[in-house]
Structure formats: C-alpha cells, structure tokens
PDB file of C-alpha atoms in Angstrom:
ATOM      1  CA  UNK A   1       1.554 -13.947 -21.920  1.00 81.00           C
ATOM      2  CA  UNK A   2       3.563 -16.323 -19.780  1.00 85.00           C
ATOM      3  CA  UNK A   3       2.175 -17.797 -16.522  1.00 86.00           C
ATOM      4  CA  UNK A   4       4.978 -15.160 -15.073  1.00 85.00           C
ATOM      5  CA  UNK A   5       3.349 -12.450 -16.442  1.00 86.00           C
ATOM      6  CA  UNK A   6      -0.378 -13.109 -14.895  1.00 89.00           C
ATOM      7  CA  UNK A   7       1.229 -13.545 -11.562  1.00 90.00           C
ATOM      8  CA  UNK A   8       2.857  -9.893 -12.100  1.00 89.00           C
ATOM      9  CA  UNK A   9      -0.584  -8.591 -12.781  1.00 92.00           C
ATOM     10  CA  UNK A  10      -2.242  -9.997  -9.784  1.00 93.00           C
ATOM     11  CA  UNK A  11      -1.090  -6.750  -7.895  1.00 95.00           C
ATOM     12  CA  UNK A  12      -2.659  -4.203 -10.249  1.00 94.00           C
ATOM     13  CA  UNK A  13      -5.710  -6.585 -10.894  1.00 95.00           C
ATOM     14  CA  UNK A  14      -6.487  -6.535  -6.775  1.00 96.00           C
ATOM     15  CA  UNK A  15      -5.756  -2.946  -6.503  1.00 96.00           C
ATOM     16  CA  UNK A  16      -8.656  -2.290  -9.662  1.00 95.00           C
ATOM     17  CA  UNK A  17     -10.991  -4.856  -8.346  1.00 96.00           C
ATOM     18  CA  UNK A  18     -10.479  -3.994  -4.416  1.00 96.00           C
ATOM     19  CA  UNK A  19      -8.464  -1.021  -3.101  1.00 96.00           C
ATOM     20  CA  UNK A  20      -9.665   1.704  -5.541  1.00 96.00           C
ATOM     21  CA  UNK A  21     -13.538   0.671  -5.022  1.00 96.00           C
ATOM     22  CA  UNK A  22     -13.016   0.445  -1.246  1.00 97.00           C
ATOM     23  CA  UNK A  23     -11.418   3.951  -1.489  1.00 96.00           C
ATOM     24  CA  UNK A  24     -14.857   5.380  -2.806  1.00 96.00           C
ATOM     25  CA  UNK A  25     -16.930   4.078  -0.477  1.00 96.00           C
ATOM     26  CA  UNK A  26     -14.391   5.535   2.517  1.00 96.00           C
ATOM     27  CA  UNK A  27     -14.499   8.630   0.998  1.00 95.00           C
ATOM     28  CA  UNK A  28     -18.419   9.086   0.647  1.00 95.00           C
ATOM     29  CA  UNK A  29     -18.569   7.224   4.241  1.00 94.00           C
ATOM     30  CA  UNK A  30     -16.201  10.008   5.387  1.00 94.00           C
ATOM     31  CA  UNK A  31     -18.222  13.326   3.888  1.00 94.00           C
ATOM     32  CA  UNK A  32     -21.392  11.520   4.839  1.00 94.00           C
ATOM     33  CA  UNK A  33     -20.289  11.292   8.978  1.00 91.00           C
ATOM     34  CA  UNK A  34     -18.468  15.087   8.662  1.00 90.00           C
ATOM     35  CA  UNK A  35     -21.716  16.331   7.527  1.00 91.00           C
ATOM     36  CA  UNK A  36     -24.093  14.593   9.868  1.00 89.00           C
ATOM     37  CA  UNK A  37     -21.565  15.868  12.728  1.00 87.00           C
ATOM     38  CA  UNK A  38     -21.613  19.246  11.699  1.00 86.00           C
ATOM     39  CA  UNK A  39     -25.548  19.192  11.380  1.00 87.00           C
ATOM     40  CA  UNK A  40     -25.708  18.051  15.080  1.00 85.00           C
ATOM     41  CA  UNK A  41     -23.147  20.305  15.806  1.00 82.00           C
ATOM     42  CA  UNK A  42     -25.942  23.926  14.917  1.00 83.00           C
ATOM     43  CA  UNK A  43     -28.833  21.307  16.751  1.00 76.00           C
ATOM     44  CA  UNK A  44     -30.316  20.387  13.033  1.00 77.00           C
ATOM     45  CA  UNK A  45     -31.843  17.410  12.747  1.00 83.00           C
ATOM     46  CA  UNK A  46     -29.784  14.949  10.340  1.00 82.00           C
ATOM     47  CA  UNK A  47     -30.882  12.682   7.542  1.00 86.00           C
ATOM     48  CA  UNK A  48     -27.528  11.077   7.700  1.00 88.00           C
ATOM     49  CA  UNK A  49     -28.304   7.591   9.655  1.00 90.00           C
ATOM     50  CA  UNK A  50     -26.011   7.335  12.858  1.00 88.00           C
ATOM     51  CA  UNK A  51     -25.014   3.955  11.766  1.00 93.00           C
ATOM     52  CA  UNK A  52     -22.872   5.698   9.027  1.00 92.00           C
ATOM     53  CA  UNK A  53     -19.969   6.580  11.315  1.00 90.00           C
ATOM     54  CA  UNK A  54     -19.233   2.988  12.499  1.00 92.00           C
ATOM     55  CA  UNK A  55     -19.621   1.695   9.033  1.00 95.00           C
ATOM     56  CA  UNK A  56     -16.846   4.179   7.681  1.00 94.00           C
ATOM     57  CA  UNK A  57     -14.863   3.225  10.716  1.00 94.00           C
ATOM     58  CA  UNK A  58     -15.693  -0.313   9.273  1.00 95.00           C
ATOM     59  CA  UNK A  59     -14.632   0.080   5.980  1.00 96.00           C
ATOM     60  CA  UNK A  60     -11.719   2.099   6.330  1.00 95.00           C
ATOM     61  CA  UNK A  61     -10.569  -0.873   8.463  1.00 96.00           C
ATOM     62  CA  UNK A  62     -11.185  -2.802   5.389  1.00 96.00           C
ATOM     63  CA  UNK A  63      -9.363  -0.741   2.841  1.00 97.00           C
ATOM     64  CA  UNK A  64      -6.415  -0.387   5.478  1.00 96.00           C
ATOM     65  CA  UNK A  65      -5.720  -4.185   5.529  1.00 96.00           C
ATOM     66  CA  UNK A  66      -6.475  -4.127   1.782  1.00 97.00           C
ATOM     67  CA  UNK A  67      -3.941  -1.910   0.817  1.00 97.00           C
ATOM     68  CA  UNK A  68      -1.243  -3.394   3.104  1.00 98.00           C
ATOM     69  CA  UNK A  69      -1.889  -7.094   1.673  1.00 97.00           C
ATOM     70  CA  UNK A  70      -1.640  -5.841  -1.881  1.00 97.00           C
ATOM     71  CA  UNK A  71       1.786  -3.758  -1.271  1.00 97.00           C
ATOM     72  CA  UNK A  72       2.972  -6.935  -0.014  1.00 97.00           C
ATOM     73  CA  UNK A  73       2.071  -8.944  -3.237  1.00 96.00           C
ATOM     74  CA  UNK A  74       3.216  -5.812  -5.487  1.00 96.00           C
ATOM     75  CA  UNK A  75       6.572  -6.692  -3.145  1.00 97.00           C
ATOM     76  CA  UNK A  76       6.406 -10.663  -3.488  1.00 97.00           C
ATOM     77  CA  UNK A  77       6.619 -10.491  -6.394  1.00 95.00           C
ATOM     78  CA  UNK A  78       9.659  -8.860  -7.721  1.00 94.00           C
ATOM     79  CA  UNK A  79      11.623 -10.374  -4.756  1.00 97.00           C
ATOM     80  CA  UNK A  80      10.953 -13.852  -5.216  1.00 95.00           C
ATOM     81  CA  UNK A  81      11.051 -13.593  -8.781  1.00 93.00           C
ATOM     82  CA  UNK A  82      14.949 -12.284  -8.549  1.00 94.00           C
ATOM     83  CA  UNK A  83      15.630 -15.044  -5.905  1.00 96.00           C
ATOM     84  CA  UNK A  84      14.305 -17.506  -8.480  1.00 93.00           C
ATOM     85  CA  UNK A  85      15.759 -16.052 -11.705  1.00 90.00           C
ATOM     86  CA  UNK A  86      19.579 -15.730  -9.487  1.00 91.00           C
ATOM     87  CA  UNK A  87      19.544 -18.836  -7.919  1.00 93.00           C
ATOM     88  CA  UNK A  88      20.302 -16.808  -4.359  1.00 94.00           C
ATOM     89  CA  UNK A  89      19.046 -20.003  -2.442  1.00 93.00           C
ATOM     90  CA  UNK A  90      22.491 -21.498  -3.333  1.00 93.00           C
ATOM     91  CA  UNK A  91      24.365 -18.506  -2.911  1.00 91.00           C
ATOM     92  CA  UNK A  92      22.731 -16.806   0.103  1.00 91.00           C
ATOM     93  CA  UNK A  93      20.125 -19.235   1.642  1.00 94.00           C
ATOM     94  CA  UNK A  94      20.169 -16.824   4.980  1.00 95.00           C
ATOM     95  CA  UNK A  95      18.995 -13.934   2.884  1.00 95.00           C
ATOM     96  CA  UNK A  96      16.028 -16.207   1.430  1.00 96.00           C
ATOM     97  CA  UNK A  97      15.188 -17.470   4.976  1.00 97.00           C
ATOM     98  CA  UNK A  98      15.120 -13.835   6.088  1.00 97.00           C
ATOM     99  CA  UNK A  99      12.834 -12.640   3.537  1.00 97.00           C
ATOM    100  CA  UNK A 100      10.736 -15.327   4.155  1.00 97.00           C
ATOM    101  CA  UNK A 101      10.448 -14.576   7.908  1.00 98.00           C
ATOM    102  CA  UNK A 102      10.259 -10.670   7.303  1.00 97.00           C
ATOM    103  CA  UNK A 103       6.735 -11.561   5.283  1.00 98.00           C
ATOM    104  CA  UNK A 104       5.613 -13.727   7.740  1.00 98.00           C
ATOM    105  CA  UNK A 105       6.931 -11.247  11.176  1.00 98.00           C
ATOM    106  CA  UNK A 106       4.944  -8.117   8.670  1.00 98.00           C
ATOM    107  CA  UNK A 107       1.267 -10.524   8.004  1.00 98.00           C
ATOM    108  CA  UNK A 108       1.621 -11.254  11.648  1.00 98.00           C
ATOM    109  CA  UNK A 109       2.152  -7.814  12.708  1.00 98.00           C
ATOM    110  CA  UNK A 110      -0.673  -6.652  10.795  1.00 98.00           C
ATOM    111  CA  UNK A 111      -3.041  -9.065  12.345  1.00 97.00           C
ATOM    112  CA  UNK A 112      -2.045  -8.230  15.438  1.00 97.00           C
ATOM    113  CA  UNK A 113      -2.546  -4.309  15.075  1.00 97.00           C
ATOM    114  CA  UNK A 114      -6.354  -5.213  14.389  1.00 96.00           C
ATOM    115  CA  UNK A 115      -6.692  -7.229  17.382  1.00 95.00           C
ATOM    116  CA  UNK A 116      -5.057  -4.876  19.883  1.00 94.00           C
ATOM    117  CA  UNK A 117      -6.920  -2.577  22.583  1.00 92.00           C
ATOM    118  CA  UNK A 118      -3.903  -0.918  24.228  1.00 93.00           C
ATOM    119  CA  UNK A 119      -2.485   2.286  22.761  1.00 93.00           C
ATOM    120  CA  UNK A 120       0.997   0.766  23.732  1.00 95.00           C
ATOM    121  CA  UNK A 121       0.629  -2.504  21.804  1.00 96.00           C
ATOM    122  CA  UNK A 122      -1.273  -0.717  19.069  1.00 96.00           C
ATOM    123  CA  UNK A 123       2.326   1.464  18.700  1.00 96.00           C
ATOM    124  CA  UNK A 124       4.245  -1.784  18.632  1.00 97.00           C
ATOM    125  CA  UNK A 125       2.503  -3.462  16.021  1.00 98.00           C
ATOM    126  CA  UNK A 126       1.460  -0.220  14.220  1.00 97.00           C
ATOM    127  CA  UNK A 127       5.395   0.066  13.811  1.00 97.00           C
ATOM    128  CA  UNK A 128       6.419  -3.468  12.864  1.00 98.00           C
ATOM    129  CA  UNK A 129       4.547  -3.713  10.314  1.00 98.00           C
ATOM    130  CA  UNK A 130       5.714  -0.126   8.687  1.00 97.00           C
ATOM    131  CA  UNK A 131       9.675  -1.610   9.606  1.00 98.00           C
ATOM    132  CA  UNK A 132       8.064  -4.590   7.850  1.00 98.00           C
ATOM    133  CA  UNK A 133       6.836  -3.042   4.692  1.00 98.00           C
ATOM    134  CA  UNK A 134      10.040  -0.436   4.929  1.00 97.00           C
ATOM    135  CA  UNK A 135      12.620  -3.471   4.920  1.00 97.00           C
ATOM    136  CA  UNK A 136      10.933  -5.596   2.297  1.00 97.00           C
ATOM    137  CA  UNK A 137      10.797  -2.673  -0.107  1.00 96.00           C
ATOM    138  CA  UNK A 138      14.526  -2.611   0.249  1.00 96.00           C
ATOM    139  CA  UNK A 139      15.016  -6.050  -1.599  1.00 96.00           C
ATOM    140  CA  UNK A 140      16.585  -6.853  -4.472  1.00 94.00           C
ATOM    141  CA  UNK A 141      14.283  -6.806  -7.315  1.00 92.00           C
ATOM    142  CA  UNK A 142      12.123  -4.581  -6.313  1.00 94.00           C
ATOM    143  CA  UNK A 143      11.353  -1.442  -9.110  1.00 89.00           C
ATOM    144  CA  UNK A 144      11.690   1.243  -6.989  1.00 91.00           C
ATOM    145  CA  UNK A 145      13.075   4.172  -9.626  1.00 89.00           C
ATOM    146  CA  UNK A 146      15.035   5.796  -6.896  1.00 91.00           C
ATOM    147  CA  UNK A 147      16.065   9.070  -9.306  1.00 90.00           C
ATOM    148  CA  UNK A 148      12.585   9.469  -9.455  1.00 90.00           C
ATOM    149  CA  UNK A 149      11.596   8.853  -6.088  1.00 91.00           C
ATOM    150  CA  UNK A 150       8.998  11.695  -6.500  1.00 91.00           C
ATOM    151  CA  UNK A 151       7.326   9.819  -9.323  1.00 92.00           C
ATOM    152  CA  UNK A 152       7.927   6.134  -7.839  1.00 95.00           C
ATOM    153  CA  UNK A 153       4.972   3.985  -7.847  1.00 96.00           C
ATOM    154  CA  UNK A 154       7.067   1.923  -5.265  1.00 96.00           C
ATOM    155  CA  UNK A 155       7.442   5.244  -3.234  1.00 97.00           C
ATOM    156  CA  UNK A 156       4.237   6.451  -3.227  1.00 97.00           C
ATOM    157  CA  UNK A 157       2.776   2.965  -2.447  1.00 97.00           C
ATOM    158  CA  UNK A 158       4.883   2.753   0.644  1.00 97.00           C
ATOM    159  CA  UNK A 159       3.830   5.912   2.211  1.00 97.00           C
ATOM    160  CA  UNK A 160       0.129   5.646   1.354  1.00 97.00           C
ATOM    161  CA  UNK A 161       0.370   1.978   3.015  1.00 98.00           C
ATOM    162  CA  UNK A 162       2.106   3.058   6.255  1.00 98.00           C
ATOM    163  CA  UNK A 163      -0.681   6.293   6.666  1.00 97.00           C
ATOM    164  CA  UNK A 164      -2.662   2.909   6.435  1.00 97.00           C
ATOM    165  CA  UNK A 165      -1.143   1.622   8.846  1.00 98.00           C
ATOM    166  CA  UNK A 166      -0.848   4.590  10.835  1.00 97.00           C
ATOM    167  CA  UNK A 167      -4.609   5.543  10.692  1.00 95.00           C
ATOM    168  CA  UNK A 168      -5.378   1.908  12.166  1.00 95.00           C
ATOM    169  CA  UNK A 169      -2.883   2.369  14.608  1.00 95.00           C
ATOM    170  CA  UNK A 170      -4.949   5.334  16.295  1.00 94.00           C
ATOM    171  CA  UNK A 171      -8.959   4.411  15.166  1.00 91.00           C
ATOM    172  CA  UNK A 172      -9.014   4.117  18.992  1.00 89.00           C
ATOM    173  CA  UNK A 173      -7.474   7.174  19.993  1.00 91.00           C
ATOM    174  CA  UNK A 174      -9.715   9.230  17.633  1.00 89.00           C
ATOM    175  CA  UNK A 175     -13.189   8.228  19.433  1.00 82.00           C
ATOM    176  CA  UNK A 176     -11.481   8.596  23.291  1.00 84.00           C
ATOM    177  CA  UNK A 177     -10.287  12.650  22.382  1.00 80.00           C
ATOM    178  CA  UNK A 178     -12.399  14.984  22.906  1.00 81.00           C
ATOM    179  CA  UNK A 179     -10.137  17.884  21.541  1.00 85.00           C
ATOM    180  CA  UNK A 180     -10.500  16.295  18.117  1.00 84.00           C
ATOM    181  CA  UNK A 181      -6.946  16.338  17.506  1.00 91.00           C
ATOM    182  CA  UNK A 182      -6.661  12.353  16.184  1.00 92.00           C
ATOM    183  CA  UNK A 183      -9.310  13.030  14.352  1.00 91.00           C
ATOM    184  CA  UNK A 184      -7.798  16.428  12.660  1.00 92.00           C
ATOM    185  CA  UNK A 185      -4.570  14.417  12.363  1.00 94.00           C
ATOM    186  CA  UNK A 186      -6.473  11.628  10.684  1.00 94.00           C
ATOM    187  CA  UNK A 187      -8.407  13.763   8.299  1.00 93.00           C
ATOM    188  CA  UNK A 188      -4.909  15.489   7.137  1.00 95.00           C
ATOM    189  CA  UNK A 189      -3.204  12.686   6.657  1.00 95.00           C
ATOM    190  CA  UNK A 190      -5.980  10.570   4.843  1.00 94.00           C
ATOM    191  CA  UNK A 191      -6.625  13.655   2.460  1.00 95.00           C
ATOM    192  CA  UNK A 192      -2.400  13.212   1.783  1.00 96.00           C
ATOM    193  CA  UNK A 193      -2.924   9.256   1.101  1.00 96.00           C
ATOM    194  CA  UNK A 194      -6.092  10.114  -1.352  1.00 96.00           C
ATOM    195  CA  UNK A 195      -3.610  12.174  -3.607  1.00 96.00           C
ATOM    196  CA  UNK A 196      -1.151   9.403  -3.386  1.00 97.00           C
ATOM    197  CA  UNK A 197      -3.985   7.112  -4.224  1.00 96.00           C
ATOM    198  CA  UNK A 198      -4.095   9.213  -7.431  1.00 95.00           C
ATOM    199  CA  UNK A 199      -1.057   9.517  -8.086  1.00 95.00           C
ATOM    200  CA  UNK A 200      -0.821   5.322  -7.541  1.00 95.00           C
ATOM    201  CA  UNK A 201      -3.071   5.107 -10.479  1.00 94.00           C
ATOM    202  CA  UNK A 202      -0.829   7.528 -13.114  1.00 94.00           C
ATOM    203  CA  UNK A 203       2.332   5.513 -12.112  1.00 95.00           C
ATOM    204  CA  UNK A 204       0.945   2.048 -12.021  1.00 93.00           C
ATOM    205  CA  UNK A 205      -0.218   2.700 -15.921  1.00 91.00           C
ATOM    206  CA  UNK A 206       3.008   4.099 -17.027  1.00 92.00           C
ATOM    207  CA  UNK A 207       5.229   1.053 -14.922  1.00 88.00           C
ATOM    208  CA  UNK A 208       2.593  -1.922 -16.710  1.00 87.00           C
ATOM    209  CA  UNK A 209       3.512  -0.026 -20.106  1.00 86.00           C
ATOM    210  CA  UNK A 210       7.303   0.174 -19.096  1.00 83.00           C
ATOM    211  CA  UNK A 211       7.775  -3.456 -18.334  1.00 83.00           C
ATOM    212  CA  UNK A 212       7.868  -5.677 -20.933  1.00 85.00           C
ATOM    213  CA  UNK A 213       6.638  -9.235 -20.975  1.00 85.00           C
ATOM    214  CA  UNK A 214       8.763 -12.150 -19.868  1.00 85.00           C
ATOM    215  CA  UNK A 215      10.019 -13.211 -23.658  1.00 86.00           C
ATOM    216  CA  UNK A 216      10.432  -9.838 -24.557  1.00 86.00           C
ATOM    217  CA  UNK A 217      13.340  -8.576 -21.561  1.00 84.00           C
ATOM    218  CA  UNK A 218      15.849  -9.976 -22.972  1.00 85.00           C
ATOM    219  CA  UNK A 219      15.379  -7.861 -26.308  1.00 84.00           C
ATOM    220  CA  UNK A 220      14.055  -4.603 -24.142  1.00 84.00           C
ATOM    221  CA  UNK A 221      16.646  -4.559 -22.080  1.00 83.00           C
ATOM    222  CA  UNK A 222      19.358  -4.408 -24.690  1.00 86.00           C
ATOM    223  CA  UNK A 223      17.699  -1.212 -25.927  1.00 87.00           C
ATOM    224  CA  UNK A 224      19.592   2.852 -24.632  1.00 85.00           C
ATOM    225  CA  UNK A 225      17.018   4.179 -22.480  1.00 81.00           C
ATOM    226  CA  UNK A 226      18.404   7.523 -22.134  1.00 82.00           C
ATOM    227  CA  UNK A 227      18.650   7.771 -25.764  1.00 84.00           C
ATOM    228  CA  UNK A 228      15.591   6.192 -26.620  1.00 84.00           C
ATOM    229  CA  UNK A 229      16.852   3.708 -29.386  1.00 88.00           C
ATOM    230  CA  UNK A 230      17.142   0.074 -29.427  1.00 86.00           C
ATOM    231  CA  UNK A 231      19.609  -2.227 -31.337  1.00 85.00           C
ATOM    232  CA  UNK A 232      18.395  -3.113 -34.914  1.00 80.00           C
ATOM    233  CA  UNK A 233      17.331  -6.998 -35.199  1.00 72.00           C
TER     234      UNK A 233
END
C-alpha cells in the first residue's frame, strides 16, 4: 500500500471505529426512552432513568455530526485526488477555488445548525449544508455508480447524511409539539436511515474490493468489465 491508499481508507476506517458504534448506542438510547415513555404513559413506574432521553438526544447529536464529517472525507477524497492526478489547478483554478469554498461554506453550515435556537435559522443552515453535501457529491471524481443508483454507496450515503441533517434540523421542534408529529416524523425517517446504515455497510465492502490499489489501476482498468476478462500480461 501507497501513502494514497491509507488516505482512501481513512473514510471506511472512521465510519468502523465511529459512526457504526455511535449508531448502536442511538438505537438502544432510542428503545430505552420509547419504552420508559410508554410505561409512564399506563402510570407504571419505570426503571428506565429519566436521564436516558437527553442522553439519546445527546448522542444522536453526536452521530449526526459524525456522519456528516465522514461523508465529507469519503467526498475529499476522490475530488482532490482527481484535481491532483489532472492538474485542474492549471486548467480550471476557479473550479478548485470553488470546491475549496463549497467545503468550507458546508463545515460552516454544519456548525452553525448546532448552534442555532430559531426554527428559521435552523431551516437555513439545516439546508446549506444538504445543498452543501448535494453539490460536492456532484464533483468530478467522485464514485457515484449512477446505473446503479439503487445500490450506490455514494447514494445511499447522501441520503442517510441529509436525514442527519434533517433530524438535527428539528431536535427542537420535536420537544415543543405536543401532537407528537416531529417526533413520529423523526422516528420514520431514522428507522429509513438505519436500513441505509445497513445497506452502507454491504456497499462499502463490495466498493473497497472493487477498487484496486494505486499501482495496480493502471493494469485494472485496462481489463472489460462487462465481460469480465482482462488483457493477458
């Protein structure tokens, strides 16, 4: 392995050593406060410590921002490793700029969603940092298998990140209704992003088996993929 190829892996190895493990403790966080609210609900007496609603509320927080910051590293990646590899500083220094800024405009964003009170300014951030994510993932270099867009790791990692993005976006909104509908809304749409999770975890294997090493692309990519043969040496 090439110094290349460890910074390709840094994506995968944060969403092993981070994402997925904060994903497990959201979930039991999350069956732990609907069953404590349920037993209050038929006046039982829980077992459940209050404190375990505010500390899934704290650790989804946690896991939103993580899986944001890793989508943009997964992106980073690929995009400045084709500016790089093309030389598109000399040919379209604007474009580079712009990229730049668009990471910068998207961390900012995202800092400022978990700072904001207002629902308005929660909206505005809430959706620059999806545009963010959204534009980014439209960059050359970036493996996004678009005839497969049902199978796409890039795909699904987009839409889990902006329900991410989306559940911080309304964490305040849940806790002020009193008709429950946030929270319904959240619990559908978080139940959709655990699936994705899943499905995150198939098609991140498959793409780290597809991609070959640095030294070995220029011998891969010679081979017919819809055939399935390669060129003898």
């Amino acid at each position: 392995m090439e110094f290349k190829d460890f910074l390709a892996l840094l994506h995968p190895i944060l969403a092993v050593a981070i994402v997925f493990p904060m994903l497990g403790v959201v979930l039991n966080m999350a069956w732990q406060t609907m069953q404590r609210r349920k037993q209050i609900a038929i006046d039982t007496k829980s077992k459940i410590p209050p404190v375990v609603g505010p500390e899934h509320v704290k650790a989804g927080r946690i896991l939103s921002g993580s899986v944001v910051g890793v989508t943009l590293l997964g992106l980073a990646y690929p995009i400045f490793e084709h500016i790089l590899s093309k030389d598109v500083w000399s040919k379209n220094s604007f474009q580079v700029i712009f990229i730049v800024l668009m990471f910068v405009a998207t961390i900012a964003s995202l800092v400022m969603l978990y700072r904001a009170t207002p629902a308005l300014w929660r909206g505005i951030f809430a959706t620059l940092t999806g545009t963010g994510l959204v534009i980014l993932g439209t960059q050359d270099g970036v493996y996004r298998r678009t005839n497969e867009w049902y199978w796409s790791h890039y795909y699904i990692g987009i839409a889990a990140a902006l329900i991410m993005v989306f559940s911080l976006a309304i964490i305040e909104d849940i806790y002020k209704d009193r008709s429950n509908r946030w929270r319904t809304i959240h619990v559908i749409l978080n139940s959709i992003a655990v699936l994705l999770f899943l499905g995150q975890g198939m098609t991140g294997t498959r793409d780290l088996l597809e991609i070959p090493l640095n030294w070995q692309k220029p011998y891969i990519y010679t081979c017919d993929f819809a055939n399935k043969t390669c060129p003898k040496p």
